[in-house]
Amino acid sequence: MGGRRAGEVPPPAVAFRPGKVVTSDVLRDARILILHMGRDFSFDDCGRAFTCLPVEEPGAPAEALVCNLDSLLETMTHRLCVGSPPGVWVCSTDMLLTVPSAPGIDWDGFQGVRVIAVPGSQAYARNHGVYLTDEQGLVRNIVYKGTEAQIQQCAGPNGTVPLVCGVVFFSSDAAEQLLATHVIPPLDACTYMGLDSGAPPIQLSLFFDIVLCMAGGMTEEEFLKGGGDASVRSARSVLWTALRAFPLSMACIPDASYDYMTTSASDYIRSLTLLPGSASHLRFCKTAHSHVDQPCLLEDGSSVTNCLLEGAVRLAAGSVIQHCHLQGPLEIGPGCVLSGLSTGSSPALRGCPLRDVVLQGHHVRLHDLPCRVFTLTGRLDDWQSPAEEATYLNMPWAEFFHRTGIREGDLWDAEMPRRSRCLLSARLFPVLHAREALGLEDVCGCLPCLDKAAELGARRALFFLQGQRKVRRVLLGRQDSSLLPLARSAVHEGYHEAVLGTLDEVASTAGDAGVAARALACIAEVLGCMAQGEGGLRSGPAANREWASAFGRLESGDIAGGVRELATERQKWMSSPALLVRAARHYEGAEQILVRQAVMSSCQFVTVGQAELPPLGHWVQVVCPARLDLSGGWSDTPPITYEHGGAVVDVAVLVDGCRPIGARVRRIGEPELRLVSLGGTPQGEAAVELVCRELKHLQDYCQPHAPGALLKAAFICTQVVQFPSQKPLRAQLMESFGGGFEVHTWSKLPHGSGLGTSSILAGAAMASLYRAAGKAASTESLIHAVLHLEQRLTTGGGWQDQVGGLVPGIKIGRSKAQLPLRVEVEKIPVPDGFTQTLNDHLLLVYTGKTRLARNLLQDVVRNWYARLPSAVHNADALVSNAEECAQALRQGNLLLIGKCLERYWQQKKCMAPGSEPLAVGRMMDALRPYVYGQCLAGAGGGGFLYVLTKAPRQKAALHQILVKTEGLGNFSIHSIEVDTGGFSVEVVGRDPKDGAHSGEDVAV
């Protein structure tokens, strides 16, 4: 507070919780923070505490302007107050304060009162307060604007002095004594309680009246003599009696900094355009919470906060704009402060030489008439210097009088001493266009009529106006910025309808399914925020008939029409949290439709040629390895894969010496589709049999849990069957193939294994179906065909599984951050003999836990669309770890591969929290000393754990370790080998049990 004697001391009885007042009993264990508000501030109508800082906090739960009060709360709560005993902290809000994260204050044996100081230069101290302390750190005196000798006496060995920074801590005992004085005259007049009792007001300084009385070098006579009038001396006497016995210690925080917010425009500009020290928790930026059409016109060293700058607005270094909506062309030179200006001000500013001026718009209220007032001063003007020595608009007063014809007597009364005539005491001359006659009280009362509520309201409105521009900028620019904090703020402040309207506009006009999908996901987030945590789970069904018409428009490609219908339907679902959550689910359902359309752009990379049609009744059999994902999984999942870009390292593996996944297809004479799911082997008994004789039997192909849905989708996606079609199924099959098809599928792996079974099975089914229908498709085509199938099936998976199972050996798959989605696969060459080394060191452990992936994908996609910094960072880390893993494989370095596996598992848990069941955690803990790395396959949550052992051939040893570990399920350990051959396509004759002796091995 710089030692000033101004402002009422806050009443000690501060209500800090409903129904609870600070009393002696409460003070015993309470930790209280009082933020001490200062006087009016030249550059912000809301005061120094609410001066906005050029700061954005991407990790904050809600998006908001950051003001000095926020910064001080963070500093006090999480830095200075940490470790302090119960008591009362008092902090001024007149300064910018920077403190290291660990200030190193020793509270052992503390008693009494402690002041906090920061080191500063002796030159700075000439206009501020400093502490004089003894060798034990006890305060001897407080020196305010001292002489050079006095300041030198306070200096430490390094020449710096401990500056008064406006922070003091009262122990519970000291606070209780201070509390007791608030009812003792004349101190009762410092609080509203005394004033309301009729006592004449009295002003005391926190530091020079309350704290100073405890300074060791101060005598009672000196203290009372410095009190000015009799009432203050009487108050000081009460304070001396109550507080003198308490020791006053000082803690000077190294690397901290303090910047008092003066009335100097130059100081104000400097404080907002220079980055705070490294000890600060804040990071200043050139543009904060602002939309700027042409950011290249903002020079480094300028600052823009809570603004909307449209068109060409050029801002020079050393200038600050806050809370303005301006339209270019405008040129703002150096040394300017512009605040509170609306678009209507822009024409008047064009062509004006804006340089070294402070131009502010103010909200005032005269009686019930709201008005806008503008003030103009110069950057170099000193508000408190005598007019003879000072300037106005950066020119001497004499020159101003000469230019304007205004006389000195117009501004100051003749009786006013010449040294008191300054800008601060000059009369105001309002220019008013009133509807009724104005009296003297109107003119004289302008300044006290600042309408702070209107000012804060205008700032809020501008914040959300630029926020709407941010929504457009982020979505249309495909930026990795989170809009969830803005959505939370909009809901809290009642601006959700404006944000929803902007999102509707972006979704309907983007012309891009990917952008529109993200906009719909953001609408779902806004609706979820409006539910305020009530109304049930966010994940759930989204097939209510009321939304069917809108969904149908989206499915047909009419995005604009679909978005309009969604918005119309949304209005019916806004009245309760339960309805809001259900509406949010349907918006996520609509978003998934558009994601599917975006992913199905990969169809253009599916090329199908002609091949010889196998004889009727001859089986085409495809058997495939499983896959292990060594790093990068989740980055292949839409929309992450085409918005961020993906990279996954996969290995095709034999499990217990065989390829565990397969399908076979043959043509049959009957014009029907026979779909058979076998047990665990090609020779197993049928577990599910289904016959489709009409197209309507295929219509549930897009319902993943419907019987035979995957195989139905395979017939449609390979275009063996046209669906929908006016031509009946039987007619289609007879015309094209002379009969129908019988399909058998099998997998030796348990459900939820995490080894890519469903996608690889889809690849096997499509490969065999293509061949049986007399068609040929490359492996690249199959990879993209499976992507297409899974979108039609609405399971929405990525591409890593089919890459892992259809491409032999060790490889890395990649996709770029673009549409159409294309997957490119690079085989990873490894040193000679290293494949066998991997076989010796890799083991597969079935955890006995079935992976429960219900809503898992939905949750991951929602988190990605929210674009929280942690999610974006994790996506970056997944891709970079995949590239590191690929390099480790090229080097044949087991240790580095193991480290990549360990990182990968942490990344998976970050992407899908809860994916490590307790029993699996115990299993991994038991194995950790014996492995280089380990990871649950696939999405985690159960299924198979794969481990890279330090020693080779450890199957028996690991089994003994796990047998002795408590709390595990029915685990089993399996050998795995890298499959360098890849999947095979064989025409095996009429009886599949005869094997391949009569068939052909066809490369696909």
Short mmCIF file of N, CA and C in Angstrom, two decimals, residues 367-480:
data_model
loop_
_atom_site.label_atom_id
_atom_site.label_comp_id
_atom_site.label_asym_id
_atom_site.label_seq_id
_atom_site.Cartn_x
_atom_site.Cartn_y
_atom_site.Cartn_z
N HIS A 367 -28.88 10.99 -11.93
CA HIS A 367 -30.23 10.59 -11.52
C HIS A 367 -30.50 9.20 -12.10
N ASP A 368 -31.46 9.05 -12.96
CA ASP A 368 -31.75 7.75 -13.57
C ASP A 368 -31.34 7.71 -15.03
N LEU A 369 -30.54 8.68 -15.45
CA LEU A 369 -30.15 8.77 -16.85
C LEU A 369 -28.74 8.20 -17.05
N PRO A 370 -28.63 7.03 -17.70
CA PRO A 370 -27.28 6.50 -17.96
C PRO A 370 -26.62 7.30 -19.08
N CYS A 371 -25.35 7.61 -18.90
CA CYS A 371 -24.61 8.41 -19.87
C CYS A 371 -23.24 7.79 -20.11
N ARG A 372 -22.65 8.19 -21.22
CA ARG A 372 -21.27 7.82 -21.52
C ARG A 372 -20.44 9.09 -21.46
N VAL A 373 -19.33 9.04 -20.76
CA VAL A 373 -18.42 10.17 -20.60
C VAL A 373 -17.05 9.74 -21.10
N PHE A 374 -16.35 10.62 -21.79
CA PHE A 374 -15.02 10.33 -22.29
C PHE A 374 -14.02 11.29 -21.68
N THR A 375 -12.88 10.76 -21.28
CA THR A 375 -11.82 11.61 -20.73
C THR A 375 -10.57 11.44 -21.58
N LEU A 376 -9.82 12.54 -21.68
CA LEU A 376 -8.61 12.55 -22.49
C LEU A 376 -7.51 13.23 -21.71
N THR A 377 -6.42 12.52 -21.48
CA THR A 377 -5.25 13.09 -20.81
C THR A 377 -4.00 12.65 -21.56
N GLY A 378 -2.86 13.17 -21.16
CA GLY A 378 -1.60 12.82 -21.79
C GLY A 378 -0.83 11.79 -20.98
N ARG A 379 -0.04 11.00 -21.67
CA ARG A 379 0.74 9.98 -20.96
C ARG A 379 1.71 10.60 -19.97
N LEU A 380 2.23 11.78 -20.28
CA LEU A 380 3.26 12.40 -19.43
C LEU A 380 2.66 13.26 -18.34
N ASP A 381 1.35 13.44 -18.32
CA ASP A 381 0.71 14.29 -17.31
C ASP A 381 0.86 13.70 -15.92
N ASP A 382 1.26 14.55 -14.97
CA ASP A 382 1.31 14.16 -13.56
C ASP A 382 0.11 14.79 -12.88
N TRP A 383 -0.79 13.96 -12.41
CA TRP A 383 -2.06 14.44 -11.88
C TRP A 383 -1.89 15.27 -10.60
N GLN A 384 -0.80 15.05 -9.88
CA GLN A 384 -0.67 15.69 -8.56
C GLN A 384 0.40 16.78 -8.51
N SER A 385 1.15 16.97 -9.59
CA SER A 385 2.17 18.03 -9.59
C SER A 385 1.51 19.39 -9.77
N PRO A 386 2.04 20.46 -9.16
CA PRO A 386 1.48 21.80 -9.33
C PRO A 386 1.44 22.19 -10.80
N ALA A 387 0.42 22.94 -11.18
CA ALA A 387 0.23 23.30 -12.57
C ALA A 387 1.43 24.04 -13.14
N GLU A 388 2.12 24.79 -12.31
CA GLU A 388 3.28 25.54 -12.80
C GLU A 388 4.37 24.63 -13.33
N GLU A 389 4.41 23.38 -12.81
CA GLU A 389 5.48 22.46 -13.19
C GLU A 389 4.97 21.30 -14.07
N ALA A 390 3.66 21.20 -14.22
CA ALA A 390 3.08 20.01 -14.84
C ALA A 390 2.57 20.30 -16.25
N THR A 391 1.97 19.27 -16.83
CA THR A 391 1.44 19.36 -18.19
C THR A 391 0.00 18.85 -18.22
N TYR A 392 -0.69 19.22 -19.29
CA TYR A 392 -1.96 18.60 -19.64
C TYR A 392 -1.93 18.29 -21.13
N LEU A 393 -2.27 17.05 -21.49
CA LEU A 393 -2.12 16.55 -22.85
C LEU A 393 -0.67 16.71 -23.31
N ASN A 394 0.23 16.50 -22.36
CA ASN A 394 1.69 16.49 -22.59
C ASN A 394 2.24 17.88 -22.91
N MET A 395 1.43 18.93 -22.75
CA MET A 395 1.92 20.29 -23.01
C MET A 395 1.82 21.09 -21.71
N PRO A 396 2.68 22.08 -21.52
CA PRO A 396 2.57 22.91 -20.31
C PRO A 396 1.18 23.54 -20.21
N TRP A 397 0.73 23.75 -18.96
CA TRP A 397 -0.60 24.34 -18.77
C TRP A 397 -0.71 25.69 -19.47
N ALA A 398 0.36 26.44 -19.43
CA ALA A 398 0.31 27.78 -20.07
C ALA A 398 0.01 27.64 -21.56
N GLU A 399 0.61 26.66 -22.21
CA GLU A 399 0.36 26.46 -23.63
C GLU A 399 -1.08 25.98 -23.85
N PHE A 400 -1.58 25.14 -22.95
CA PHE A 400 -2.97 24.67 -23.07
C PHE A 400 -3.94 25.85 -22.93
N PHE A 401 -3.69 26.74 -21.95
CA PHE A 401 -4.54 27.91 -21.78
C PHE A 401 -4.52 28.77 -23.03
N HIS A 402 -3.33 28.93 -23.61
CA HIS A 402 -3.20 29.77 -24.79
C HIS A 402 -3.96 29.19 -25.98
N ARG A 403 -3.87 27.87 -26.15
CA ARG A 403 -4.51 27.22 -27.30
C ARG A 403 -6.04 27.21 -27.19
N THR A 404 -6.55 27.07 -25.96
CA THR A 404 -7.99 26.85 -25.79
C THR A 404 -8.76 28.08 -25.36
N GLY A 405 -8.07 29.05 -24.79
CA GLY A 405 -8.78 30.21 -24.26
C GLY A 405 -9.32 29.99 -22.87
N ILE A 406 -9.16 28.79 -22.34
CA ILE A 406 -9.55 28.52 -20.95
C ILE A 406 -8.59 29.27 -20.03
N ARG A 407 -9.15 29.82 -18.93
CA ARG A 407 -8.31 30.57 -17.99
C ARG A 407 -8.07 29.74 -16.73
N GLU A 408 -7.00 30.10 -16.05
CA GLU A 408 -6.65 29.37 -14.84
C GLU A 408 -7.78 29.46 -13.81
N GLY A 409 -8.46 30.61 -13.76
CA GLY A 409 -9.54 30.78 -12.80
C GLY A 409 -10.75 29.92 -13.11
N ASP A 410 -10.84 29.45 -14.37
CA ASP A 410 -11.95 28.56 -14.71
C ASP A 410 -11.78 27.17 -14.08
N LEU A 411 -10.53 26.84 -13.75
CA LEU A 411 -10.25 25.50 -13.25
C LEU A 411 -10.07 25.45 -11.74
N TRP A 412 -9.54 26.50 -11.16
CA TRP A 412 -9.27 26.50 -9.71
C TRP A 412 -9.77 27.79 -9.09
N ASP A 413 -10.28 27.71 -7.88
CA ASP A 413 -10.71 28.90 -7.15
C ASP A 413 -9.51 29.78 -6.84
N ALA A 414 -9.74 31.07 -6.76
CA ALA A 414 -8.66 32.02 -6.50
C ALA A 414 -8.03 31.77 -5.13
N GLU A 415 -8.86 31.25 -4.17
CA GLU A 415 -8.32 31.04 -2.81
C GLU A 415 -7.41 29.81 -2.73
N MET A 416 -7.46 28.95 -3.75
CA MET A 416 -6.67 27.71 -3.68
C MET A 416 -5.19 28.04 -3.79
N PRO A 417 -4.35 27.55 -2.88
CA PRO A 417 -2.91 27.81 -2.98
C PRO A 417 -2.36 27.31 -4.31
N ARG A 418 -1.37 28.00 -4.84
CA ARG A 418 -0.84 27.66 -6.16
C ARG A 418 -0.23 26.27 -6.17
N ARG A 419 0.37 25.84 -5.06
CA ARG A 419 0.98 24.51 -5.04
C ARG A 419 -0.07 23.40 -5.02
N SER A 420 -1.33 23.76 -4.72
CA SER A 420 -2.40 22.76 -4.69
C SER A 420 -3.14 22.67 -6.01
N ARG A 421 -2.82 23.58 -6.93
CA ARG A 421 -3.51 23.59 -8.22
C ARG A 421 -2.86 22.54 -9.13
N CYS A 422 -3.59 21.45 -9.33
CA CYS A 422 -3.07 20.35 -10.14
C CYS A 422 -4.22 19.74 -10.94
N LEU A 423 -3.88 18.81 -11.81
CA LEU A 423 -4.90 18.17 -12.65
C LEU A 423 -5.95 17.47 -11.80
N LEU A 424 -5.52 16.88 -10.67
CA LEU A 424 -6.44 16.14 -9.83
C LEU A 424 -7.48 17.05 -9.18
N SER A 425 -7.11 18.31 -8.94
CA SER A 425 -8.04 19.22 -8.27
C SER A 425 -8.76 20.15 -9.25
N ALA A 426 -8.47 20.03 -10.55
CA ALA A 426 -9.12 20.89 -11.54
C ALA A 426 -10.59 20.53 -11.69
N ARG A 427 -11.42 21.56 -12.00
CA ARG A 427 -12.84 21.32 -12.21
C ARG A 427 -13.08 20.50 -13.46
N LEU A 428 -14.14 19.67 -13.41
CA LEU A 428 -14.58 18.96 -14.60
C LEU A 428 -15.57 19.83 -15.36
N PHE A 429 -15.55 19.72 -16.69
CA PHE A 429 -16.51 20.45 -17.52
C PHE A 429 -17.28 19.45 -18.36
N PRO A 430 -18.36 18.89 -17.82
CA PRO A 430 -19.13 17.93 -18.61
C PRO A 430 -19.84 18.61 -19.79
N VAL A 431 -19.90 17.91 -20.90
CA VAL A 431 -20.68 18.35 -22.05
C VAL A 431 -21.88 17.42 -22.12
N LEU A 432 -23.06 17.93 -21.79
CA LEU A 432 -24.23 17.08 -21.67
C LEU A 432 -25.31 17.52 -22.64
N HIS A 433 -26.00 16.54 -23.19
CA HIS A 433 -27.18 16.81 -24.00
C HIS A 433 -28.36 16.25 -23.22
N ALA A 434 -28.93 17.09 -22.37
CA ALA A 434 -29.95 16.62 -21.43
C ALA A 434 -31.35 16.92 -21.93
N ARG A 435 -32.28 16.13 -21.49
CA ARG A 435 -33.67 16.33 -21.86
C ARG A 435 -34.38 17.28 -20.89
N GLU A 436 -33.72 17.55 -19.80
CA GLU A 436 -34.30 18.48 -18.84
C GLU A 436 -33.19 19.36 -18.28
N ALA A 437 -33.59 20.43 -17.64
CA ALA A 437 -32.58 21.36 -17.11
C ALA A 437 -31.71 20.67 -16.08
N LEU A 438 -30.44 20.97 -16.15
CA LEU A 438 -29.50 20.38 -15.21
C LEU A 438 -29.12 21.40 -14.15
N GLY A 439 -29.01 20.92 -12.94
CA GLY A 439 -28.61 21.80 -11.86
C GLY A 439 -27.13 21.66 -11.56
N LEU A 440 -26.67 22.48 -10.63
CA LEU A 440 -25.27 22.46 -10.26
C LEU A 440 -24.85 21.08 -9.73
N GLU A 441 -25.81 20.43 -9.02
CA GLU A 441 -25.46 19.13 -8.45
C GLU A 441 -25.20 18.09 -9.53
N ASP A 442 -25.83 18.24 -10.70
CA ASP A 442 -25.58 17.31 -11.80
C ASP A 442 -24.16 17.46 -12.31
N VAL A 443 -23.76 18.70 -12.50
CA VAL A 443 -22.43 18.96 -13.06
C VAL A 443 -21.35 18.55 -12.07
N CYS A 444 -21.54 18.90 -10.82
CA CYS A 444 -20.51 18.62 -9.82
C CYS A 444 -20.48 17.15 -9.43
N GLY A 445 -21.54 16.45 -9.72
CA GLY A 445 -21.63 15.06 -9.25
C GLY A 445 -21.26 14.03 -10.27
N CYS A 446 -20.60 14.41 -11.35
CA CYS A 446 -20.30 13.44 -12.40
C CYS A 446 -19.40 12.32 -11.92
N LEU A 447 -18.30 12.71 -11.25
CA LEU A 447 -17.31 11.68 -10.92
C LEU A 447 -17.86 10.65 -9.94
N PRO A 448 -18.54 11.06 -8.86
CA PRO A 448 -19.08 10.05 -7.94
C PRO A 448 -20.16 9.19 -8.58
N CYS A 449 -20.65 9.57 -9.76
CA CYS A 449 -21.74 8.82 -10.38
C CYS A 449 -21.24 7.76 -11.35
N LEU A 450 -19.96 7.39 -11.26
CA LEU A 450 -19.47 6.29 -12.08
C LEU A 450 -20.35 5.07 -11.85
N ASP A 451 -20.86 4.53 -12.93
CA ASP A 451 -21.76 3.38 -12.85
C ASP A 451 -20.94 2.11 -13.03
N LYS A 452 -20.43 1.58 -11.93
CA LYS A 452 -19.54 0.42 -12.00
C LYS A 452 -20.28 -0.83 -12.47
N ALA A 453 -21.55 -0.92 -12.12
CA ALA A 453 -22.33 -2.07 -12.59
C ALA A 453 -22.44 -2.03 -14.11
N ALA A 454 -22.70 -0.85 -14.67
CA ALA A 454 -22.78 -0.73 -16.13
C ALA A 454 -21.44 -1.00 -16.78
N GLU A 455 -20.36 -0.55 -16.13
CA GLU A 455 -19.03 -0.79 -16.68
C GLU A 455 -18.72 -2.29 -16.72
N LEU A 456 -19.01 -2.97 -15.61
CA LEU A 456 -18.76 -4.41 -15.58
C LEU A 456 -19.66 -5.14 -16.57
N GLY A 457 -20.90 -4.67 -16.71
CA GLY A 457 -21.81 -5.28 -17.68
C GLY A 457 -21.32 -5.12 -19.10
N ALA A 458 -20.79 -3.92 -19.42
CA ALA A 458 -20.26 -3.69 -20.76
C ALA A 458 -19.05 -4.57 -21.03
N ARG A 459 -18.20 -4.74 -20.03
CA ARG A 459 -17.02 -5.61 -20.20
C ARG A 459 -17.47 -7.06 -20.43
N ARG A 460 -18.48 -7.47 -19.68
CA ARG A 460 -18.97 -8.85 -19.84
C ARG A 460 -19.56 -9.05 -21.23
N ALA A 461 -20.36 -8.09 -21.70
CA ALA A 461 -20.95 -8.22 -23.02
C ALA A 461 -19.88 -8.27 -24.10
N LEU A 462 -18.85 -7.44 -23.97
CA LEU A 462 -17.77 -7.44 -24.95
C LEU A 462 -16.97 -8.75 -24.88
N PHE A 463 -16.80 -9.26 -23.67
CA PHE A 463 -16.07 -10.53 -23.50
C PHE A 463 -16.76 -11.64 -24.27
N PHE A 464 -18.08 -11.72 -24.18
CA PHE A 464 -18.78 -12.80 -24.88
C PHE A 464 -18.94 -12.51 -26.37
N LEU A 465 -18.93 -11.24 -26.75
CA LEU A 465 -18.96 -10.92 -28.17
C LEU A 465 -17.67 -11.38 -28.84
N GLN A 466 -16.52 -11.06 -28.20
CA GLN A 466 -15.27 -11.57 -28.76
C GLN A 466 -15.18 -13.08 -28.60
N GLY A 467 -15.86 -13.62 -27.56
CA GLY A 467 -15.90 -15.07 -27.38
C GLY A 467 -16.60 -15.77 -28.53
N GLN A 468 -17.67 -15.13 -29.06
CA GLN A 468 -18.35 -15.70 -30.21
C GLN A 468 -17.43 -15.70 -31.44
N ARG A 469 -16.64 -14.65 -31.58
CA ARG A 469 -15.67 -14.63 -32.68
C ARG A 469 -14.61 -15.71 -32.47
N LYS A 470 -14.26 -15.94 -31.22
CA LYS A 470 -13.29 -17.00 -30.93
C LYS A 470 -13.83 -18.36 -31.34
N VAL A 471 -15.13 -18.59 -31.08
CA VAL A 471 -15.75 -19.85 -31.47
C VAL A 471 -15.58 -20.06 -32.98
N ARG A 472 -15.89 -19.04 -33.77
CA ARG A 472 -15.74 -19.16 -35.22
C ARG A 472 -14.28 -19.39 -35.59
N ARG A 473 -13.41 -18.63 -34.97
CA ARG A 473 -11.98 -18.70 -35.32
C ARG A 473 -11.41 -20.08 -35.01
N VAL A 474 -11.75 -20.62 -33.85
CA VAL A 474 -11.20 -21.91 -33.44
C VAL A 474 -11.74 -23.04 -34.30
N LEU A 475 -13.05 -23.03 -34.54
CA LEU A 475 -13.65 -24.13 -35.30
C LEU A 475 -13.27 -24.07 -36.78
N LEU A 476 -13.43 -22.92 -37.39
CA LEU A 476 -13.15 -22.82 -38.82
C LEU A 476 -11.65 -22.90 -39.09
N GLY A 477 -10.84 -22.48 -38.13
CA GLY A 477 -9.38 -22.58 -38.28
C GLY A 477 -8.82 -23.90 -37.81
N ARG A 478 -9.71 -24.80 -37.35
CA ARG A 478 -9.30 -26.14 -36.89
C ARG A 478 -8.19 -26.04 -35.84
N GLN A 479 -8.37 -25.15 -34.88
CA GLN A 479 -7.36 -24.92 -33.86
C GLN A 479 -7.56 -25.86 -32.68
N ASP A 480 -6.45 -26.21 -32.03
CA ASP A 480 -6.51 -27.09 -30.86
C ASP A 480 -6.70 -26.27 -29.59
#
